[in-house]
mmCIF file of C-alpha atoms in Angstrom:
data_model
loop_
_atom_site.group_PDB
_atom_site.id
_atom_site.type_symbol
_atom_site.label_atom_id
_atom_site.label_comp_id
_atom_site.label_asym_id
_atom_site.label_seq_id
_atom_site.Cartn_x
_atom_site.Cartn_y
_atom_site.Cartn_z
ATOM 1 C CA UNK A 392 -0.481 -4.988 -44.616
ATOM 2 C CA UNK A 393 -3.715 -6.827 -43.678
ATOM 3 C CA UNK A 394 -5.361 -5.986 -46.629
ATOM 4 C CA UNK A 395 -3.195 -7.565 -48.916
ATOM 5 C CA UNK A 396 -3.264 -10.958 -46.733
ATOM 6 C CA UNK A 397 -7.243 -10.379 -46.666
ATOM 7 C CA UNK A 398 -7.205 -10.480 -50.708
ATOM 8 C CA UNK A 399 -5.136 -13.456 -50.243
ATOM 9 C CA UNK A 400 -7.426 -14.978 -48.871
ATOM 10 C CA UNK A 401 -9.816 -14.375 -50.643
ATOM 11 C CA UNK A 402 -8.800 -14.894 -54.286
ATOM 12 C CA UNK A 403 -7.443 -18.740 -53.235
ATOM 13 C CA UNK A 404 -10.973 -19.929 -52.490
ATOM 14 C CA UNK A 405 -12.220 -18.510 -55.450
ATOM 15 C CA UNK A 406 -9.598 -19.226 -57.940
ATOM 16 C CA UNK A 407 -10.544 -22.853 -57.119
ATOM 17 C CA UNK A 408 -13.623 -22.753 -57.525
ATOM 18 C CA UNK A 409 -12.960 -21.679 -61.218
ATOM 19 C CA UNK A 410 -10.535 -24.628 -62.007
ATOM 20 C CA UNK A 411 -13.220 -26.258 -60.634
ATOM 21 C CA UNK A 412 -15.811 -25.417 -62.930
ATOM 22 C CA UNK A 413 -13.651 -25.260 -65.485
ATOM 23 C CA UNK A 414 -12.905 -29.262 -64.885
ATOM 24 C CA UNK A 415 -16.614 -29.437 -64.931
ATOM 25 C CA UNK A 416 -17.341 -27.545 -68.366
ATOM 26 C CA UNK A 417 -14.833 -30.340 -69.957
ATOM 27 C CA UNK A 418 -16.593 -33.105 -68.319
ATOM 28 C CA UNK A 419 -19.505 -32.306 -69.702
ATOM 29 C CA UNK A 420 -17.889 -31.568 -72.996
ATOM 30 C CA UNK A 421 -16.941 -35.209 -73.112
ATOM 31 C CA UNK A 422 -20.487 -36.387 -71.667
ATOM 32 C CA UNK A 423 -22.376 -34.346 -74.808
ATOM 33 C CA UNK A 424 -19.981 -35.631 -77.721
ATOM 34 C CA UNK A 425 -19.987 -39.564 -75.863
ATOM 35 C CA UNK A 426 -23.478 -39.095 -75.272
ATOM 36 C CA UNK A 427 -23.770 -38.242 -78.762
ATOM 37 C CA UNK A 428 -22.192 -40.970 -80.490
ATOM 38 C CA UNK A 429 -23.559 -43.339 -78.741
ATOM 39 C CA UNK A 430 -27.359 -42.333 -79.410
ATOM 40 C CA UNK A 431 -26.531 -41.911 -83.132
ATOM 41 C CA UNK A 432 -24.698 -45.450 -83.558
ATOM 42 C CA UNK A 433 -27.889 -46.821 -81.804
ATOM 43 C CA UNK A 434 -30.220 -44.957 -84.177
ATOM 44 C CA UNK A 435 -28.158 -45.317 -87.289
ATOM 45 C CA UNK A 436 -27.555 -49.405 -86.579
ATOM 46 C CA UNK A 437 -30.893 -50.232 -85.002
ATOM 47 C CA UNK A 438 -33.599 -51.612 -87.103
ATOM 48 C CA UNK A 439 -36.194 -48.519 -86.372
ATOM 49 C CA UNK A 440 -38.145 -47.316 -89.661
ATOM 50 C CA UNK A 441 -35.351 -44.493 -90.315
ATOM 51 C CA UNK A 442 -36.423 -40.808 -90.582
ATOM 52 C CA UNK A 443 -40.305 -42.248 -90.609
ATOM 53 C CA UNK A 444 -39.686 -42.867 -86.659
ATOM 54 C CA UNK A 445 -38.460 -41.523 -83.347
ATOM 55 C CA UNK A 446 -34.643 -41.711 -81.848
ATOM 56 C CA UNK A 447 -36.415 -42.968 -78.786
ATOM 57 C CA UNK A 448 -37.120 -46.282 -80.754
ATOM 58 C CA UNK A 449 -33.457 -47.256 -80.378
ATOM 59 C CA UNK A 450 -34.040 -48.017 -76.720
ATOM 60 C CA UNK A 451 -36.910 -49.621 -76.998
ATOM 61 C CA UNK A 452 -36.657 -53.625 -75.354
ATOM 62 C CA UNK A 453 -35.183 -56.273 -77.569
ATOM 63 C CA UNK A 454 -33.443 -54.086 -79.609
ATOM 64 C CA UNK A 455 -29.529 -54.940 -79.706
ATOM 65 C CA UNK A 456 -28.381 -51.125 -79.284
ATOM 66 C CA UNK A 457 -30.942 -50.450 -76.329
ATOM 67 C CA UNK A 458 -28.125 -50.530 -74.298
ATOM 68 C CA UNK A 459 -25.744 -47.973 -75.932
ATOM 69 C CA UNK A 460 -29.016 -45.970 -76.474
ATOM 70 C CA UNK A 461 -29.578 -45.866 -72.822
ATOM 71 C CA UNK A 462 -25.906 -45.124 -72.140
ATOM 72 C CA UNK A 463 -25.877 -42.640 -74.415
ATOM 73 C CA UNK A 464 -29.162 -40.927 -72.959
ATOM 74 C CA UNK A 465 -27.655 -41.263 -69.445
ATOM 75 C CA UNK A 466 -24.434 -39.609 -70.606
ATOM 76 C CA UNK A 467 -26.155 -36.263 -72.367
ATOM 77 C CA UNK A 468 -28.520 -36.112 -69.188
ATOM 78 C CA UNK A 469 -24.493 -35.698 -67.186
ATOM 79 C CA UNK A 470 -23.790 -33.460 -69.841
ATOM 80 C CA UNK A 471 -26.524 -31.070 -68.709
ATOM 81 C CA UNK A 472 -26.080 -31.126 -65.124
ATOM 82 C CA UNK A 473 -22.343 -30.365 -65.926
ATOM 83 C CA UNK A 474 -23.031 -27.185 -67.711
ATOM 84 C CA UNK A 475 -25.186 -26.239 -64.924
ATOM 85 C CA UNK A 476 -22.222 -26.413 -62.457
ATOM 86 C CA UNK A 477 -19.897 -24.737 -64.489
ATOM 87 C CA UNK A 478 -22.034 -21.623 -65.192
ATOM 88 C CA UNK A 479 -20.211 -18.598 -63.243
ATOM 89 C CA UNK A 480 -21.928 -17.442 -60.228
ATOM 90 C CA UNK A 481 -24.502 -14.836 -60.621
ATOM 91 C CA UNK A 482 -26.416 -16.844 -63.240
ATOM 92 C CA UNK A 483 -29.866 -18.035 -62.097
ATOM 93 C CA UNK A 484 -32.276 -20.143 -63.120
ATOM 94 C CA UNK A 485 -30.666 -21.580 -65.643
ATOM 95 C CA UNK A 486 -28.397 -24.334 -63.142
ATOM 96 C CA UNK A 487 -31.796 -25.514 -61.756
ATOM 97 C CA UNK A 488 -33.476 -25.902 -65.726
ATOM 98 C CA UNK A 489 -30.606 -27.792 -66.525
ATOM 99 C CA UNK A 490 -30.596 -29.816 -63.287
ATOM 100 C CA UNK A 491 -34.465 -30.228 -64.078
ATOM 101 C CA UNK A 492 -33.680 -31.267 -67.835
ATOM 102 C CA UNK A 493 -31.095 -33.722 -66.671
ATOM 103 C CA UNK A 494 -33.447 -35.376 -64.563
ATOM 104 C CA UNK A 495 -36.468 -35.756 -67.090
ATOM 105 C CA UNK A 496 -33.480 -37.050 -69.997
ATOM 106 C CA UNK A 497 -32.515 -39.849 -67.524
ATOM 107 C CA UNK A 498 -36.045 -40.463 -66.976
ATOM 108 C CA UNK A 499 -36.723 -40.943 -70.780
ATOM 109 C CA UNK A 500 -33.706 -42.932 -70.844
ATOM 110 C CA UNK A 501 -34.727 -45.250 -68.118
ATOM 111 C CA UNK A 502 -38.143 -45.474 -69.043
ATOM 112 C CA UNK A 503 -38.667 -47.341 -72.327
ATOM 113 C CA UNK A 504 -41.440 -46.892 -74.976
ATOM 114 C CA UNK A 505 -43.408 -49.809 -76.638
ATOM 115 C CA UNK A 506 -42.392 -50.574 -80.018
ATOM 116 C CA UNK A 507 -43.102 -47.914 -82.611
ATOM 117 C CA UNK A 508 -43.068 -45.523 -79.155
ATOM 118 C CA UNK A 509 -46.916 -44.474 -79.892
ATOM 119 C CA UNK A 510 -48.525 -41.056 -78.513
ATOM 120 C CA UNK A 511 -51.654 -39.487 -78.907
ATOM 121 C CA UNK A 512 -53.867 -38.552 -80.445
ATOM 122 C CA UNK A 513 -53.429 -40.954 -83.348
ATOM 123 C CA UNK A 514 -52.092 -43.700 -81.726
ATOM 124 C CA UNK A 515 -52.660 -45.658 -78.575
ATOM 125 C CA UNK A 516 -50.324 -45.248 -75.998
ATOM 126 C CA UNK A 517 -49.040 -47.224 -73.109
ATOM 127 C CA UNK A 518 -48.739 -45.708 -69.640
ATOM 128 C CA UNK A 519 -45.108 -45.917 -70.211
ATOM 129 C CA UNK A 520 -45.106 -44.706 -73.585
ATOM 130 C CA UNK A 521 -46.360 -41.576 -71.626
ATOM 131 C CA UNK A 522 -44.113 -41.490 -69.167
ATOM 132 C CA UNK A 523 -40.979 -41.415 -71.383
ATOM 133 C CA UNK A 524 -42.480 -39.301 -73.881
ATOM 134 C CA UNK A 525 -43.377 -36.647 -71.179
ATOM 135 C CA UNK A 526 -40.133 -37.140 -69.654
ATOM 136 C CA UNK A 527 -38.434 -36.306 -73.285
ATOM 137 C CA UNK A 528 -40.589 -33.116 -73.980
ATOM 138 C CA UNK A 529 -39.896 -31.498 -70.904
ATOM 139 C CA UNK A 530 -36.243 -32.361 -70.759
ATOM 140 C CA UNK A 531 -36.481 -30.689 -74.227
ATOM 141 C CA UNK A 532 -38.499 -27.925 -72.968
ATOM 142 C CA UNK A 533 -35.921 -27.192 -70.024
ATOM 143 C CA UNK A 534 -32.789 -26.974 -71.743
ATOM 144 C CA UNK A 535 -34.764 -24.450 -74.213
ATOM 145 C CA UNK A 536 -35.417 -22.134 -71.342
ATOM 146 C CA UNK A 537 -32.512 -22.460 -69.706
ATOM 147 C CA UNK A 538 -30.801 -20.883 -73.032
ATOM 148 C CA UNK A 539 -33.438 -18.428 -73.152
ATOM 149 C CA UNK A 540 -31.866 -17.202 -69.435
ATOM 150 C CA UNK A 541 -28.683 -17.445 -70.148
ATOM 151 C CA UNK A 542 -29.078 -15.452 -73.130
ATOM 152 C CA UNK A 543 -30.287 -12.236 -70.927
ATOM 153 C CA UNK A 544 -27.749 -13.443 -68.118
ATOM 154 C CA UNK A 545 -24.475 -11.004 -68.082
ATOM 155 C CA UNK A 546 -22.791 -13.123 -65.918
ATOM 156 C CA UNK A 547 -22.601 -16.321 -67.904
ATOM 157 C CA UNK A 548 -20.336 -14.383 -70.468
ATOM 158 C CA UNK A 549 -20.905 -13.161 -73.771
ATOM 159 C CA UNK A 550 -19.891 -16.452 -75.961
ATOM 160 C CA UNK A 551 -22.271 -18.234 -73.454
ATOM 161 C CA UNK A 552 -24.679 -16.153 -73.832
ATOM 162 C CA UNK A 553 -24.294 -15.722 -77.833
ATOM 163 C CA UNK A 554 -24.165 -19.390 -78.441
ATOM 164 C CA UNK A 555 -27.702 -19.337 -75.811
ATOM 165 C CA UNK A 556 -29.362 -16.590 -78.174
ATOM 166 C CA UNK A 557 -28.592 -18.471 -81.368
ATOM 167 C CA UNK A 558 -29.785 -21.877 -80.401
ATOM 168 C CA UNK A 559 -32.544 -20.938 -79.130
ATOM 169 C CA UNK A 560 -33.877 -18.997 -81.785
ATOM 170 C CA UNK A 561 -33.278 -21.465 -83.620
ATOM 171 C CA UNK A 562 -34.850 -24.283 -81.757
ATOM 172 C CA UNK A 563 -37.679 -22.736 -80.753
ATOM 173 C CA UNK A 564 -39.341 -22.847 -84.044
ATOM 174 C CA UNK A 565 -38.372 -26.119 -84.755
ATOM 175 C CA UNK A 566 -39.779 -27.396 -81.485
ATOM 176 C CA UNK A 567 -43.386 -25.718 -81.979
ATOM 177 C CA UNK A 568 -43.058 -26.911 -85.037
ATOM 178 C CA UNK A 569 -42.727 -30.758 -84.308
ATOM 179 C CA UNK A 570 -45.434 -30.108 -81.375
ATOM 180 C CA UNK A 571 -48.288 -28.752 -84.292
ATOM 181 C CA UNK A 572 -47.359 -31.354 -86.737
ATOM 182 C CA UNK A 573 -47.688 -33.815 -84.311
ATOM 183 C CA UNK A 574 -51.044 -33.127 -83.292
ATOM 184 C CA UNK A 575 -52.174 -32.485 -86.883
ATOM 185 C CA UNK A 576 -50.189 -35.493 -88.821
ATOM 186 C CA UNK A 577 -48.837 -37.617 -86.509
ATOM 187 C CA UNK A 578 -45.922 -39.724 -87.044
ATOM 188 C CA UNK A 579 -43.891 -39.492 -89.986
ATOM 189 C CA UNK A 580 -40.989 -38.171 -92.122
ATOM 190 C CA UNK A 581 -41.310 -35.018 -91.234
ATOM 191 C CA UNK A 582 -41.963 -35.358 -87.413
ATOM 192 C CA UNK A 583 -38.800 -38.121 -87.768
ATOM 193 C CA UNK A 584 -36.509 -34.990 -89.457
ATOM 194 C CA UNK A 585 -37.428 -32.300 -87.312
ATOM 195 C CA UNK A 586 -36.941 -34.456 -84.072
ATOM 196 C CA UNK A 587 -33.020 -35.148 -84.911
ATOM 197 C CA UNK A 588 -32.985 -31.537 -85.803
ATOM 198 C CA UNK A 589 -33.611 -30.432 -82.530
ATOM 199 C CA UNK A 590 -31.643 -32.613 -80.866
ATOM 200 C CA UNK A 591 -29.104 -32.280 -82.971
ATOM 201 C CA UNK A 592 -29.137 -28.280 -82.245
ATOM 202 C CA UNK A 593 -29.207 -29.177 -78.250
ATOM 203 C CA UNK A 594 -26.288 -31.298 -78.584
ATOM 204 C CA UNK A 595 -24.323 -28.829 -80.186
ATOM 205 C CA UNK A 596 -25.329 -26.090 -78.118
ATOM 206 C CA UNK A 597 -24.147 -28.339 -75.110
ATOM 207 C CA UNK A 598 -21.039 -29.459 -76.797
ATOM 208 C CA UNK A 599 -20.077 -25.693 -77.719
ATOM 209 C CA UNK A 600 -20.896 -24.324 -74.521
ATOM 210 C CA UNK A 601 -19.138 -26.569 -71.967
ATOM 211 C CA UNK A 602 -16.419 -25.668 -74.464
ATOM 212 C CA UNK A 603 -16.538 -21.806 -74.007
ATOM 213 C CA UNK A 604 -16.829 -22.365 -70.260
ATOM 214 C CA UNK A 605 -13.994 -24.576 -69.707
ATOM 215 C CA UNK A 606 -11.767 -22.253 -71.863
ATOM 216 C CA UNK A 607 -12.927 -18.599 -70.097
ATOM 217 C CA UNK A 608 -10.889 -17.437 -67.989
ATOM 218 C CA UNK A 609 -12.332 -14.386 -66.906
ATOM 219 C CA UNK A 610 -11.788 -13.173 -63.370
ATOM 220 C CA UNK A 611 -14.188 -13.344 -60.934
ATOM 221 C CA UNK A 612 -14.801 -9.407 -59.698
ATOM 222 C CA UNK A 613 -13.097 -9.089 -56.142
ATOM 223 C CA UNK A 614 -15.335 -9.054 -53.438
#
């Protein structure tokens, strides 16, 4: 009879710590889609030079959606650290790149560009035009690796890992992409349309997989 009260015992701790997540995964569904919204009203209102410019030119000071820009920012940077804590247990790395990219997105949302948000090497650049452009490539960069190790990681699930594999296949060209044609071009159209690809592909990926994980139920193999 003790063995039964040991499983008990057991299974109560852990089946918590799945509603848990679980009430995690949705929270950060809701961060990603407010997050969203709120960055793309700022964009789509502000007075930035459209597809010609960067998102981060919504926040920059004196514009009248910096604010909801910021707030926006601050709520996708939630979003990620979320997802981390709702990944299963067994999963590594990927908590801590998401952590990591949560912290760099709230620095690049804290840390405002000058107007036009220049970067090298065609443009002059402020020390905190550096800063928050820094800060937004590696969040970038983090979040792409983190779905590169959760698409090799068995416990995260297969529609985690799926969704990880897809995205990132996807992204990755798209980010190298914006990286060469920054260095050789600079600013412009197609910098601008690539840019809100990519984020558009992270948000999605963020929005569909704190989805999956707050609707898998899986068990947790007994101990």
């Amino acid at each position: 009879m003790a063995e039964p009260s040991r499983s008990g015992t057991t299974t109560a701790p852990r089946s918590g710590a799945d509603v848990a997540r679980r009430v995690a995964a949705s929270a950060a569904a809701g961060c990603a889609l407010a997050g969203a919204v709120a960055v793309a009203v700022a964009v789509v209102a502000g007075p930035g030079p459209g597809l010609t410019g960067y998102v981060s030119e919504a926040g920059i000071a004196g514009s009248g959606h910096a604010a909801t820009y910021r707030i926006g920012i601050l709520a996708l940077a939630a979003a990620l650290l979320l997802i981390g804590v709702a990944l299963p247990p067994g999963v590594w790395a990927a908590p801590a790149l998401l952590a990591a990219g949560a912290v760099f997105a709230a620095v690049s949302g804290a840390v405002t560009c000058s107007a036009g948000c220049p970067l090298p090497p065609f443009e002059r650049a402020t020390a905190a035009d550096l800063v928050h452009g820094g800060a937004s490539i590696a969040g970038t960069a983090s979040v792409v690796f983190a779905m590169l190790t959760l698409a090799v990681s068995g416990p995260a699930g297969p529609a985690v890992r799926r969704l990880a594999a897809v995205t990132a296949a996807l992204a990755l060209p798209l980010c190298a992409t914006v990286g060469l044609v920054m260095l050789v071009v600079g600013r412009g159209a197609v910098v601008g349309v690539l840019e809100r690809l990519v984020l558009a592909l992270l948000v999605a990926w963020g929005i569909t997989t704190a989805t999956a994980l707050a609707l898998d139920r899986r068990q947790a193999p007994s101990l």
